[in-house]
Short mmCIF file of C-alpha atoms and ligand atoms in Angstrom, two decimals:
data_model
loop_
_atom_site.label_atom_id
_atom_site.label_comp_id
_atom_site.label_asym_id
_atom_site.label_seq_id
_atom_site.Cartn_x
_atom_site.Cartn_y
_atom_site.Cartn_z
CA UNK A 1 164.81 165.53 64.64
CA UNK A 2 162.24 162.08 64.84
CA UNK A 3 161.46 162.37 68.60
CA UNK A 4 161.18 165.98 68.63
CA UNK A 5 158.55 165.54 66.65
CA UNK A 6 156.18 163.18 68.03
CA UNK A 7 156.61 164.59 70.86
CA UNK A 8 155.09 168.16 69.14
CA UNK A 9 153.13 166.85 67.14
CA UNK A 10 151.28 164.31 70.25
CA UNK A 11 151.53 167.54 71.88
CA UNK A 12 150.11 169.90 69.07
CA UNK A 13 152.78 172.48 68.98
CA UNK A 14 155.02 172.45 66.01
CA UNK A 15 159.27 172.99 66.25
CA UNK A 16 160.17 176.02 64.64
CA UNK A 17 163.01 175.07 61.67
CA UNK A 18 164.66 178.55 60.36
CA UNK A 19 167.37 177.84 57.21
CA UNK A 20 170.33 179.99 58.54
CA UNK A 21 172.36 181.49 56.28
CA UNK A 22 175.62 181.46 58.09
CA UNK A 23 177.26 181.42 61.24
CA UNK A 24 175.46 184.30 62.99
CA UNK A 25 172.87 183.48 61.30
CA UNK A 26 172.52 179.80 63.28
CA UNK A 27 173.90 181.48 66.20
CA UNK A 28 170.89 184.21 67.01
CA UNK A 29 168.32 181.37 66.07
CA UNK A 30 169.31 179.20 69.03
CA UNK A 31 170.15 181.25 71.09
CA UNK A 32 166.34 182.85 70.91
CA UNK A 33 165.30 178.92 71.35
CA UNK A 34 167.77 178.52 74.26
CA UNK A 35 166.67 181.62 76.07
CA UNK A 36 162.89 180.69 74.99
CA UNK A 37 163.42 176.91 76.67
CA UNK A 38 162.54 175.47 72.89
CA UNK A 39 163.50 172.08 71.15
CA UNK A 40 164.33 174.21 67.41
CA UNK A 41 165.86 172.26 63.81
CA UNK A 42 168.12 173.97 62.04
CA UNK A 43 168.12 173.21 58.33
CA UNK A 44 170.81 174.00 55.76
CA UNK A 45 169.02 174.57 51.96
CA UNK A 46 171.88 172.81 49.87
CA UNK A 47 172.95 176.57 48.51
CA UNK A 48 174.12 177.29 51.69
CA UNK A 49 176.00 173.78 51.88
CA UNK A 50 177.29 174.18 49.16
CA UNK A 51 178.06 177.77 49.97
CA UNK A 52 180.52 176.93 53.25
CA UNK A 53 181.47 173.13 52.37
CA UNK A 54 180.14 170.27 54.80
CA UNK A 55 182.80 171.06 56.90
CA UNK A 56 183.01 173.90 58.18
CA UNK A 57 178.80 173.77 59.04
CA UNK A 58 179.33 169.97 61.22
CA UNK A 59 181.42 172.77 62.82
CA UNK A 60 179.74 175.80 63.91
CA UNK A 61 177.03 173.07 64.57
CA UNK A 62 179.00 171.72 67.19
CA UNK A 63 180.21 174.77 69.09
CA UNK A 64 176.66 175.98 69.28
CA UNK A 65 174.34 172.98 69.88
CA UNK A 66 176.56 171.25 71.55
CA UNK A 67 176.63 175.03 73.99
CA UNK A 68 173.16 175.28 74.05
CA UNK A 69 170.89 172.94 76.82
CA UNK A 70 168.31 172.60 74.08
CA UNK A 71 167.59 169.75 71.70
CA UNK A 72 168.64 171.48 68.14
CA UNK A 73 168.36 169.56 65.20
CA UNK A 74 170.51 169.49 62.34
CA UNK A 75 168.16 169.19 59.35
CA UNK A 76 168.95 169.51 55.09
CA UNK A 77 165.95 170.52 53.72
CA UNK A 78 165.08 169.95 49.90
CA UNK A 79 167.39 167.75 48.35
CA UNK A 80 166.86 166.52 44.61
CA UNK A 81 170.43 164.43 44.64
CA UNK A 82 170.68 160.86 46.53
CA UNK A 83 174.91 161.44 47.03
CA UNK A 84 174.43 164.60 47.99
CA UNK A 85 172.73 163.43 50.65
CA UNK A 86 174.52 160.77 51.28
CA UNK A 87 178.15 163.23 52.29
CA UNK A 88 175.79 165.17 54.38
CA UNK A 89 175.19 161.63 56.71
CA UNK A 90 178.33 160.92 56.38
CA UNK A 91 179.41 164.23 57.98
CA UNK A 92 177.21 164.68 60.05
CA UNK A 93 173.08 166.24 59.48
CA UNK A 94 170.59 164.92 61.77
CA UNK A 95 167.88 164.60 59.20
CA UNK A 96 168.26 165.38 54.99
CA UNK A 97 164.89 165.95 53.31
CA UNK A 98 165.20 164.06 49.37
CA UNK A 99 163.03 165.79 47.70
CA UNK A 100 161.91 164.03 44.40
CA UNK A 101 158.31 165.37 44.33
CA UNK A 102 159.22 166.40 40.61
CA UNK A 103 159.07 162.98 40.53
CA UNK A 104 155.61 160.65 38.36
CA UNK A 105 154.39 158.81 42.21
CA UNK A 106 156.12 155.35 42.11
CA UNK A 107 159.89 157.37 41.22
CA UNK A 108 159.74 159.67 44.43
CA UNK A 109 158.79 156.38 46.19
CA UNK A 110 162.09 154.38 45.75
CA UNK A 111 164.18 157.57 46.10
CA UNK A 112 162.17 158.87 48.64
CA UNK A 113 162.45 154.46 50.55
CA UNK A 114 165.87 154.19 49.11
CA UNK A 115 167.56 157.54 51.25
CA UNK A 116 166.03 156.03 54.43
CA UNK A 117 167.36 153.40 54.03
CA UNK A 118 170.17 155.01 53.92
CA UNK A 119 170.31 157.07 56.07
CA UNK A 120 168.80 155.09 58.82
CA UNK A 121 171.95 152.91 58.57
CA UNK A 122 173.44 155.65 59.92
CA UNK A 123 170.48 156.85 62.84
CA UNK A 124 170.13 159.58 61.25
CA UNK A 125 166.50 160.32 60.34
CA UNK A 126 164.26 161.82 57.09
CA UNK A 127 161.96 163.98 55.03
CA UNK A 128 160.21 163.92 52.59
CA UNK A 129 157.24 165.43 49.97
CA UNK A 130 154.50 164.03 47.81
CA UNK A 131 152.75 166.86 45.96
CA UNK A 132 154.74 169.63 44.42
CA UNK A 133 154.59 172.99 46.46
CA UNK A 134 154.57 176.11 44.68
CA UNK A 135 157.35 178.90 44.80
CA UNK A 136 161.06 179.07 45.24
CA UNK A 137 162.93 177.38 47.33
CA UNK A 138 166.91 178.25 46.33
CA UNK A 139 167.06 176.03 42.94
CA UNK A 140 164.15 174.14 43.53
CA UNK A 141 161.92 176.63 41.54
CA UNK A 142 158.34 174.81 40.95
CA UNK A 143 155.75 177.31 39.08
CA UNK A 144 152.15 177.85 40.02
CA UNK A 145 150.73 175.82 37.06
CA UNK A 146 152.74 172.40 38.23
CA UNK A 147 152.08 172.63 42.19
CA UNK A 148 149.45 170.72 42.80
CA UNK A 149 148.73 168.79 46.12
CA UNK A 150 148.92 165.73 47.80
CA UNK A 151 146.61 163.09 47.30
CA UNK A 152 145.69 161.56 50.71
CA UNK A 153 145.56 158.06 48.89
CA UNK A 154 148.84 157.21 47.99
CA UNK A 155 149.70 159.90 51.13
CA UNK A 156 148.98 156.97 53.48
CA UNK A 157 151.34 154.01 50.84
CA UNK A 158 154.02 156.35 51.05
CA UNK A 159 153.54 156.70 55.09
CA UNK A 160 153.63 153.06 55.36
CA UNK A 161 155.97 152.53 52.58
CA UNK A 162 158.87 153.55 54.85
CA UNK A 163 159.42 155.25 58.53
CA UNK A 164 159.76 158.92 58.09
CA UNK A 165 161.02 161.42 60.96
CA UNK A 166 157.94 163.99 58.68
CA UNK A 167 156.58 163.90 56.16
CA UNK A 168 155.69 167.07 53.97
CA UNK A 169 152.10 167.12 51.83
CA UNK A 170 152.16 169.91 49.40
CA UNK A 171 148.92 171.37 51.22
CA UNK A 172 148.73 174.76 49.05
CA UNK A 173 151.25 177.13 51.01
CA UNK A 174 153.98 178.51 49.11
CA UNK A 175 157.94 179.14 49.39
CA UNK A 176 158.80 182.67 48.87
CA UNK A 177 156.71 186.58 49.28
CA UNK A 178 152.98 185.07 48.43
CA UNK A 179 151.67 186.25 45.82
CA UNK A 180 148.04 186.44 47.17
CA UNK A 181 146.36 185.35 49.90
CA UNK A 182 146.75 181.26 50.17
CA UNK A 183 144.08 179.13 49.77
CA UNK A 184 145.99 175.92 52.68
CA UNK A 185 143.42 172.57 51.97
CA UNK A 186 142.64 172.29 56.14
CA UNK A 187 140.44 169.43 54.38
CA UNK A 188 143.13 167.44 53.39
CA UNK A 189 145.89 168.40 55.76
CA UNK A 190 143.47 166.87 57.44
CA UNK A 191 142.76 163.80 56.12
CA UNK A 192 146.75 163.40 55.49
CA UNK A 193 147.12 163.98 58.73
CA UNK A 194 144.28 161.29 60.91
CA UNK A 195 145.16 159.04 58.19
CA UNK A 196 148.91 159.52 57.99
CA UNK A 197 149.77 159.20 61.64
CA UNK A 198 152.87 161.35 60.21
CA UNK A 199 154.04 164.21 61.86
CA UNK A 200 153.58 166.74 59.24
CA UNK A 201 155.96 168.80 57.64
CA UNK A 202 154.20 172.93 56.94
CA UNK A 203 156.85 174.40 54.30
CA UNK A 204 156.16 177.68 52.65
CA UNK A 205 156.41 179.39 56.73
CA UNK A 206 156.97 183.61 55.46
CA UNK A 207 153.86 185.29 55.23
CA UNK A 208 150.97 182.74 56.62
CA UNK A 209 149.33 184.74 59.03
CA UNK A 210 149.00 183.78 62.33
CA UNK A 211 145.82 182.34 62.54
CA UNK A 212 146.52 179.97 59.82
CA UNK A 213 149.91 178.50 62.01
CA UNK A 214 147.87 177.47 64.94
CA UNK A 215 144.83 175.45 62.45
CA UNK A 216 147.38 173.55 60.71
CA UNK A 217 149.29 173.24 64.16
CA UNK A 218 146.94 171.95 65.38
CA UNK A 219 145.34 169.88 62.51
CA UNK A 220 149.11 167.85 62.75
CA UNK A 221 152.08 169.86 61.37
CA UNK A 222 154.31 169.51 64.43
CA UNK A 223 157.61 171.02 61.91
CA UNK A 224 157.07 174.66 60.24
CA UNK A 225 159.92 175.79 57.73
CA UNK A 226 160.34 179.59 57.25
CA UNK A 227 163.39 181.13 55.63
CA UNK A 228 162.55 184.29 53.11
CA UNK A 229 161.23 186.18 56.82
CA UNK A 230 164.63 184.98 58.08
CA UNK A 231 166.66 186.19 54.41
CA UNK A 232 164.74 189.50 55.09
CA UNK A 233 165.17 190.07 58.44
CA UNK A 234 169.24 189.60 57.53
CA UNK A 235 169.57 191.77 54.37
CA UNK A 236 167.38 194.13 55.70
CA UNK A 237 169.15 194.86 59.32
CA UNK A 238 172.00 195.10 57.69
CA UNK A 239 170.41 198.36 55.31
CA UNK A 240 168.34 199.70 58.84
CA UNK A 241 171.51 200.19 60.89
CA UNK A 242 173.43 201.55 58.13
CA UNK A 243 170.18 204.42 57.29
CA UNK A 244 170.34 204.97 61.10
CA UNK A 245 173.38 206.67 60.49
CA UNK A 246 175.30 203.05 61.92
CA UNK A 247 179.50 203.43 62.39
CA UNK A 248 181.54 201.27 59.44
CA UNK A 249 182.29 199.70 62.30
CA UNK A 250 181.74 195.69 61.27
CA UNK A 251 180.81 193.67 63.76
CA UNK A 252 178.89 196.66 65.27
CA UNK A 253 176.98 196.16 62.21
CA UNK A 254 177.14 192.16 62.90
CA UNK A 255 175.45 193.08 66.34
CA UNK A 256 172.17 194.34 64.85
CA UNK A 257 171.08 192.55 62.24
CA UNK A 258 171.96 189.05 65.17
CA UNK A 259 169.52 190.95 68.35
CA UNK A 260 166.66 190.70 65.13
CA UNK A 261 167.57 187.76 63.40
CA UNK A 262 167.00 186.20 67.59
CA UNK A 263 164.19 189.33 67.82
CA UNK A 264 162.23 187.81 64.86
CA UNK A 265 162.34 184.60 64.92
CA UNK A 266 161.62 183.91 68.78
CA UNK A 267 158.24 185.33 68.65
CA UNK A 268 157.92 181.93 65.38
CA UNK A 269 159.00 179.63 68.31
CA UNK A 270 156.57 181.32 70.67
CA UNK A 271 154.15 181.30 68.29
CA UNK A 272 154.57 177.94 67.11
CA UNK A 273 154.44 177.49 71.38
CA UNK A 274 157.56 176.37 71.31
CA UNK A 275 158.26 178.39 75.11
CA UNK A 276 159.43 175.85 77.88
CA UNK A 277 158.70 172.46 75.98
CA UNK A 278 163.11 171.58 75.72
CA UNK A 279 163.40 170.78 79.71
CA UNK A 280 159.74 169.54 79.50
CA UNK A 281 159.16 166.90 76.49
CA UNK A 282 163.07 166.06 76.12
CA UNK A 283 163.36 163.81 78.54
CA UNK A 284 161.04 161.72 77.31
CA UNK A 285 162.61 161.69 73.64
CA UNK A 286 164.34 158.80 74.72
CA UNK A 287 160.80 156.94 74.64
CA UNK A 288 160.13 157.24 70.72
CA UNK A 289 163.63 156.26 69.79
P1 LIG B 1 159.65 180.15 53.92
O1 LIG B 1 160.66 180.93 52.33
O2 LIG B 1 158.50 180.21 52.49
O3 LIG B 1 159.88 180.95 53.67
O4 LIG B 1 159.49 178.49 53.20
C1 LIG B 1 160.83 178.15 54.24
C2 LIG B 1 160.58 176.77 53.51
O5 LIG B 1 159.15 176.19 53.04
C3 LIG B 1 161.99 175.88 53.38
O6 LIG B 1 161.99 174.85 53.02
#
């Protein structure tokens, strides 16, 4: 994930990072990316890893990513538990996220550094968060009054003290469905991006406008996270199949679901500027290792 995002930041596009939930949704996203010749990040929430088990996910990914003609990163999304992160590193994840953002700054820094140290021994990339991103992401809930933006001074120190593949500063986006118009702190995003020089992750991608995506990507967001939208397509596509009188034939229902996920996530990849980048940019990844 590290060279993938370093190149994307430099060229001002973003790699879509999708929280898939099973084999079919993972396959649909990877096929969408392959069709568009785009690099892609498949990220699993802790809940999803616990549901299927580490081995199943690694096996699916070996098969799906191994057969895809594009770079695919396997990422662990928001995780507070260092032991759980270590299990993912040992199992074969290519990158992990430590989310110690609810802790005081020095504790967040220490824990994130520990994860970077452990991960780097296995050649695994790390994402870490500063400030608190609001909303609900699986088991992590941050009430509106607790959400707060990342402080640029702290962000500089945070990124200087460890080698992150991607940094997730809270900049006003939120996980889940937006209740009103999201207020994005573009100035802060610009300052953090400029002063840290690290590719940034844009969390809470569902519900942001095309314009917001484009602005954030231009300012240095090289990874855009999409989870809620995929969950909606996952469920709605089956409901739609049933409402339209689809036969009680599970494989037909799954086929409909697969096409819907592929279509909708493909639109995101296009919007984030990923099309054609796999064959253009993969050859230069080695320069960034
Ligand atoms: P959404 O659920 O809002 O798409 O956010 C996804 C995310 O940031 C996962 O970490």
